[in-house]
CSV table of C-alpha atoms and ligand atoms in Angstrom, one decimal:
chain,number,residue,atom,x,y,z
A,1,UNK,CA,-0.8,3.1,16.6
A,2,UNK,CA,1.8,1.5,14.4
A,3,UNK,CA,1.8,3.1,10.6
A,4,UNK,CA,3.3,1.0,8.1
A,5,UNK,CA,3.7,0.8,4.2
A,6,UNK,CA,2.7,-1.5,1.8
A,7,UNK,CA,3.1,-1.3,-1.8
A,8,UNK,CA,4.8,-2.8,-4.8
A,9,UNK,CA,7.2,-0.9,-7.4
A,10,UNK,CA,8.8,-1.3,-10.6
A,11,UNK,CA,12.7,0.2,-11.5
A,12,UNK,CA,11.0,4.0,-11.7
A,13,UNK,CA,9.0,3.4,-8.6
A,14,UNK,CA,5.5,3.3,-10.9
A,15,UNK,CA,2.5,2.1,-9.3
A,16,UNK,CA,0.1,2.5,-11.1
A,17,UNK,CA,-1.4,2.6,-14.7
A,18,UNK,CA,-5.5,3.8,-15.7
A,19,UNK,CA,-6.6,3.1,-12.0
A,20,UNK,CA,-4.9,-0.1,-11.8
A,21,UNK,CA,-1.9,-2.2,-11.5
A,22,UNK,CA,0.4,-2.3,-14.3
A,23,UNK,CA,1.7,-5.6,-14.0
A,24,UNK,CA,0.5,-9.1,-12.8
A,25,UNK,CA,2.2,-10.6,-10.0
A,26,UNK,CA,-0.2,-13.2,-8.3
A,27,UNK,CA,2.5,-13.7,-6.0
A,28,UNK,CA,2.8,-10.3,-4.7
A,29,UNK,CA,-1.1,-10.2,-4.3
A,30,UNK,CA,-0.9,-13.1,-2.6
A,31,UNK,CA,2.0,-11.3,0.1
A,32,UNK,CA,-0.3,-8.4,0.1
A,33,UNK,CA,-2.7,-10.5,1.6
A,34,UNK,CA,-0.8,-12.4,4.1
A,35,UNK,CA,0.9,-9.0,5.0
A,36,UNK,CA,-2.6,-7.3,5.5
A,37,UNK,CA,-5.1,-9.4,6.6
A,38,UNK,CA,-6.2,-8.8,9.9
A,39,UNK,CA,-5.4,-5.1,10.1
A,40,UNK,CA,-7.1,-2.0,8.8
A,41,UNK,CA,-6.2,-0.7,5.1
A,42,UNK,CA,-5.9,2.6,4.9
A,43,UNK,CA,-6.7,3.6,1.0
A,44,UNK,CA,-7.3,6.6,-1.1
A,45,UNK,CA,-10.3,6.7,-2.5
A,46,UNK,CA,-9.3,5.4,-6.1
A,47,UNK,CA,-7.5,2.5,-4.9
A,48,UNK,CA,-10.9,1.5,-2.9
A,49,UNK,CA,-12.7,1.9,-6.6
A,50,UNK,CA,-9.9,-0.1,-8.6
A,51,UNK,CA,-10.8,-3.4,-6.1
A,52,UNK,CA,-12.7,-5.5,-8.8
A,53,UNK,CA,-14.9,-7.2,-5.8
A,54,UNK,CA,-15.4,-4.1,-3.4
A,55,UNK,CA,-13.9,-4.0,-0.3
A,56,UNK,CA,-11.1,-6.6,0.9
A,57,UNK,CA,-12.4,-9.6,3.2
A,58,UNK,CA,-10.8,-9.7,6.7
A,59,UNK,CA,-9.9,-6.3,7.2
A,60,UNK,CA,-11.2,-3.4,8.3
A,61,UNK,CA,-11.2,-0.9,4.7
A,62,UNK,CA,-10.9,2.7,5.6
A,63,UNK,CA,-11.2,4.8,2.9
A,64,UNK,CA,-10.1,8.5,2.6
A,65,UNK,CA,-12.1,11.3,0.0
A,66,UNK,CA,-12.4,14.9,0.1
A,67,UNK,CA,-16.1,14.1,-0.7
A,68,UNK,CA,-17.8,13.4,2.8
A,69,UNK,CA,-20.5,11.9,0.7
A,70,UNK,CA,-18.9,10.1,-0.8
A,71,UNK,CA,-20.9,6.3,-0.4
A,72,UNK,CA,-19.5,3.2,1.2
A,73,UNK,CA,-21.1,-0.2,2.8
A,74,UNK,CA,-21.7,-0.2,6.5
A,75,UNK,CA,-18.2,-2.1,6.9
A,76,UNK,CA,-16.0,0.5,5.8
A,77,UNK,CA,-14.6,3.4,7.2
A,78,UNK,CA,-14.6,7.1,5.2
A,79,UNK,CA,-12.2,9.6,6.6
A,80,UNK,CA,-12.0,12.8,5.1
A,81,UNK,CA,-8.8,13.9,6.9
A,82,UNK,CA,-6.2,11.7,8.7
A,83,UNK,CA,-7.1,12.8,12.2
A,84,UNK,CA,-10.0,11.0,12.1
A,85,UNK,CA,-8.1,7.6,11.6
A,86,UNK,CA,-8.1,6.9,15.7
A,87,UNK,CA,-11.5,6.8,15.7
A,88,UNK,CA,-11.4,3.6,14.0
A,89,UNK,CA,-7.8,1.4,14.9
A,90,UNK,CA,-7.3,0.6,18.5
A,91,UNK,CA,-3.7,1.8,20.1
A,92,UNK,CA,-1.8,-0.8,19.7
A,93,UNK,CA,-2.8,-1.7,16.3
A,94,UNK,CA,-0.4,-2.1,13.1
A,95,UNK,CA,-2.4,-0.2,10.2
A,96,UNK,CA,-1.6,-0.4,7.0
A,97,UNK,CA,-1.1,2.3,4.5
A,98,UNK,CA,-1.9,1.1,1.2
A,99,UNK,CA,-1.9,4.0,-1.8
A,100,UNK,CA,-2.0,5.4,-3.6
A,101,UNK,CA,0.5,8.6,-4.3
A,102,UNK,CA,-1.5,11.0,-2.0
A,103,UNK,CA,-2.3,8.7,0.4
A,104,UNK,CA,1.5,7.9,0.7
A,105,UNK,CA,2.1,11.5,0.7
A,106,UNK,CA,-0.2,11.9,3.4
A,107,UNK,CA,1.3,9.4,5.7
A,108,UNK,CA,4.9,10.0,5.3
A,109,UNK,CA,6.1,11.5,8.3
A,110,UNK,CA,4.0,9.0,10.4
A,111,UNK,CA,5.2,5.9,8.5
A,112,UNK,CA,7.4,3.4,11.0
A,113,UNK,CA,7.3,0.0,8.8
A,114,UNK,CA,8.0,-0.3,5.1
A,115,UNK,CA,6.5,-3.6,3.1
A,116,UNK,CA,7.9,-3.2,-0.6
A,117,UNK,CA,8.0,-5.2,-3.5
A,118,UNK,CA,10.4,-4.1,-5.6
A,119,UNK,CA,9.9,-5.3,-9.2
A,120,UNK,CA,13.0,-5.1,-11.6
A,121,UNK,CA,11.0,-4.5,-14.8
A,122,UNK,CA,9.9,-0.8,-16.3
A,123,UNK,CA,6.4,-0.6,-16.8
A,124,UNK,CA,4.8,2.3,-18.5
A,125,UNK,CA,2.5,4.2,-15.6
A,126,UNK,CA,0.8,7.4,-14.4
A,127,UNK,CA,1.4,6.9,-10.3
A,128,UNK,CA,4.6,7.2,-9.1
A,129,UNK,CA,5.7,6.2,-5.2
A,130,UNK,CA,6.6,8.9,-3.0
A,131,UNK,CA,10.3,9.8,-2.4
A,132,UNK,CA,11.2,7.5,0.8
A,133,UNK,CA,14.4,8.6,2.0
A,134,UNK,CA,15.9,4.9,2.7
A,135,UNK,CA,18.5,6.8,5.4
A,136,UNK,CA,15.9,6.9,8.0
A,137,UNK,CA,15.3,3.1,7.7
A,138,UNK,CA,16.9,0.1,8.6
A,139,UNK,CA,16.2,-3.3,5.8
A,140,UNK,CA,14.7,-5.8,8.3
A,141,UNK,CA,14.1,-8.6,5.9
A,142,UNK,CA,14.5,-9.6,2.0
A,143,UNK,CA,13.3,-12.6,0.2
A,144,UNK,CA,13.6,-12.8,-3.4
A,145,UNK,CA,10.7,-13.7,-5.3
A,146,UNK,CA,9.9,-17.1,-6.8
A,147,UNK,CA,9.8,-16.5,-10.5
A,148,UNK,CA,7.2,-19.3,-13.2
A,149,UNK,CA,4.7,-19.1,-15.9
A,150,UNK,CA,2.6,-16.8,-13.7
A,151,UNK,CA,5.1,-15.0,-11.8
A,152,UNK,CA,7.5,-13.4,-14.9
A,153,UNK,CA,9.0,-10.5,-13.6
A,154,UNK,CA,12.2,-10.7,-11.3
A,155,UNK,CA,10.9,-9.1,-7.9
A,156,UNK,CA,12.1,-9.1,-3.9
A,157,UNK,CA,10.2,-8.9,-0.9
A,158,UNK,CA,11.8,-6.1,1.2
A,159,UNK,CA,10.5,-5.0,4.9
A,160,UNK,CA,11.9,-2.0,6.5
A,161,UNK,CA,12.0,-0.4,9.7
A,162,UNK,CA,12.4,3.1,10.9
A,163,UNK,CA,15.7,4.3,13.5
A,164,UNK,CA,14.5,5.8,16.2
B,1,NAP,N1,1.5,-0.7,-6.8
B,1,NAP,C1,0.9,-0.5,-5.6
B,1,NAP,O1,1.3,-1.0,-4.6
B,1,NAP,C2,-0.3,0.4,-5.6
B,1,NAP,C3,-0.9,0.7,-4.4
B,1,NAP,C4,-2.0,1.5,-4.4
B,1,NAP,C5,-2.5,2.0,-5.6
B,1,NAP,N2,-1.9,1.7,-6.7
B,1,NAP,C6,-2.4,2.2,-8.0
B,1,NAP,O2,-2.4,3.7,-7.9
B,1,NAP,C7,-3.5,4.2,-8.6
B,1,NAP,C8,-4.4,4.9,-7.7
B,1,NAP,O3,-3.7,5.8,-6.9
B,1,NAP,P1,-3.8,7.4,-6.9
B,1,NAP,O4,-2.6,8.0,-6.3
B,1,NAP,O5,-4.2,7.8,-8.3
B,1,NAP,O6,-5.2,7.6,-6.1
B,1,NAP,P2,-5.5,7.3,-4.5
B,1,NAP,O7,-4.4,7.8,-3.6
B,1,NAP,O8,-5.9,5.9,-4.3
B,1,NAP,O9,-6.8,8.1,-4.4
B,1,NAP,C9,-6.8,9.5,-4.6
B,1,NAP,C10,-8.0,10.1,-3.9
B,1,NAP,O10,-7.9,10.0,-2.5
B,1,NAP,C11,-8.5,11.1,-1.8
B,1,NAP,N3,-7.4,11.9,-1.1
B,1,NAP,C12,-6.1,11.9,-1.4
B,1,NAP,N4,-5.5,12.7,-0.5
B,1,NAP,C13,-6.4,13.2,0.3
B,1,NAP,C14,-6.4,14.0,1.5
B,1,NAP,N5,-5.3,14.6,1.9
B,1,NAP,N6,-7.6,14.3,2.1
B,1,NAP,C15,-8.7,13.7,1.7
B,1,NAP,N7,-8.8,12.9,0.6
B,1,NAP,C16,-7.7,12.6,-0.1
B,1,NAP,C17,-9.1,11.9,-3.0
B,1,NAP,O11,-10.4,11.4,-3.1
B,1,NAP,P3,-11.6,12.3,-3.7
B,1,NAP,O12,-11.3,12.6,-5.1
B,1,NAP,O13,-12.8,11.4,-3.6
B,1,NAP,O14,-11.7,13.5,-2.8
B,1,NAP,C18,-8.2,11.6,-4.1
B,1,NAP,O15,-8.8,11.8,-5.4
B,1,NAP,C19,-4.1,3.0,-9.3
B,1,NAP,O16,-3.6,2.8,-10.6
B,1,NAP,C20,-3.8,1.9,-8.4
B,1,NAP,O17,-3.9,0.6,-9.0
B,1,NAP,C21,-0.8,0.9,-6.8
């Protein structure tokens, strides 16, 4: 299977604020969705509980918790340690890694494909992006964002792949 990345940063590589985003960037949610749909999410359990509407249509939602209790609908996937993700995502599958910090953490050394948002605004937060050391990667693709009245915040689309 094919690990990838996909997340969107501000200038101190924040993520996140009181369980949710810290910004509002309809057009990155709406690239999150193009870039996901169809493929498993892989989530840390408080990134599945900050989804307003439960789990996320079209994909399979895996979610990861120390707590093997821990309750989800019939359509989603719990994992209490990564080696149980092959149970779930077929071979030749792209799956897609989606926070937060531990989950990133977790999936480092496995990660081949980087989707980032890079936002150039500071936001106040409380979850920070791991440390990706950008020497192992190769930029693929970059697209800057459209800005309007909805969109405010300068941001860039950036995909990244890893050397072999
Ligand atoms: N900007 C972005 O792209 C982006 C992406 C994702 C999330 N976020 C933001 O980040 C924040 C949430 O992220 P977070 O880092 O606080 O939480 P998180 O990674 O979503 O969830 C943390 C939980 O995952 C489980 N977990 C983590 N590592 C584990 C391991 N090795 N084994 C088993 N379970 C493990 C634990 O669940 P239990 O406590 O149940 O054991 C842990 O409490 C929110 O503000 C969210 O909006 C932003």
């Amino acid at each position: 299977m094919m690990i990838s990345f996909v997340w969107a940063e501000d200038k101190n590589q924040i993520i996140g604020v009181d369980g949710h985003l810290p910004w509002k960037l309809p057009n990155d949610m709406k690239r999150f969705k193009d870039v996901t749909t169809g493929h498993p999410i892989v989530m840390g359990r408080k990134t599945y509980e900050s989804f307003p509407n439960g789990p996320l249509p079209n994909r399979l939602n895996i979610v990861i918790s120390k707590n093997s209790d821990y309750q989800v609908p019939e359509t989603v996937a719990l994992l209490t340690d990564k080696s149980q993700l092959k149970q779930y995502v077929q071979a030749d599958e792209e799956v897609m890694v989606i926070g937060g910090e531990g989950i990133f953490k977790l999936f480092s050394d496995d990660v081949d494909r980087l989707y980032v948002t890079k936002i150039d605004h500071e936001f106040v937060g409380d979850t920070k992006m791991v440390k990706i050391d950008y020497k192992k990667f190769n930029l693929i693709e970059k697209k800057e964002g459209l800005m309007d009245d909805k969109n405010i915040y300068p941001y860039t689309f950036e995909t990244y792949q890893r050397i072999k």
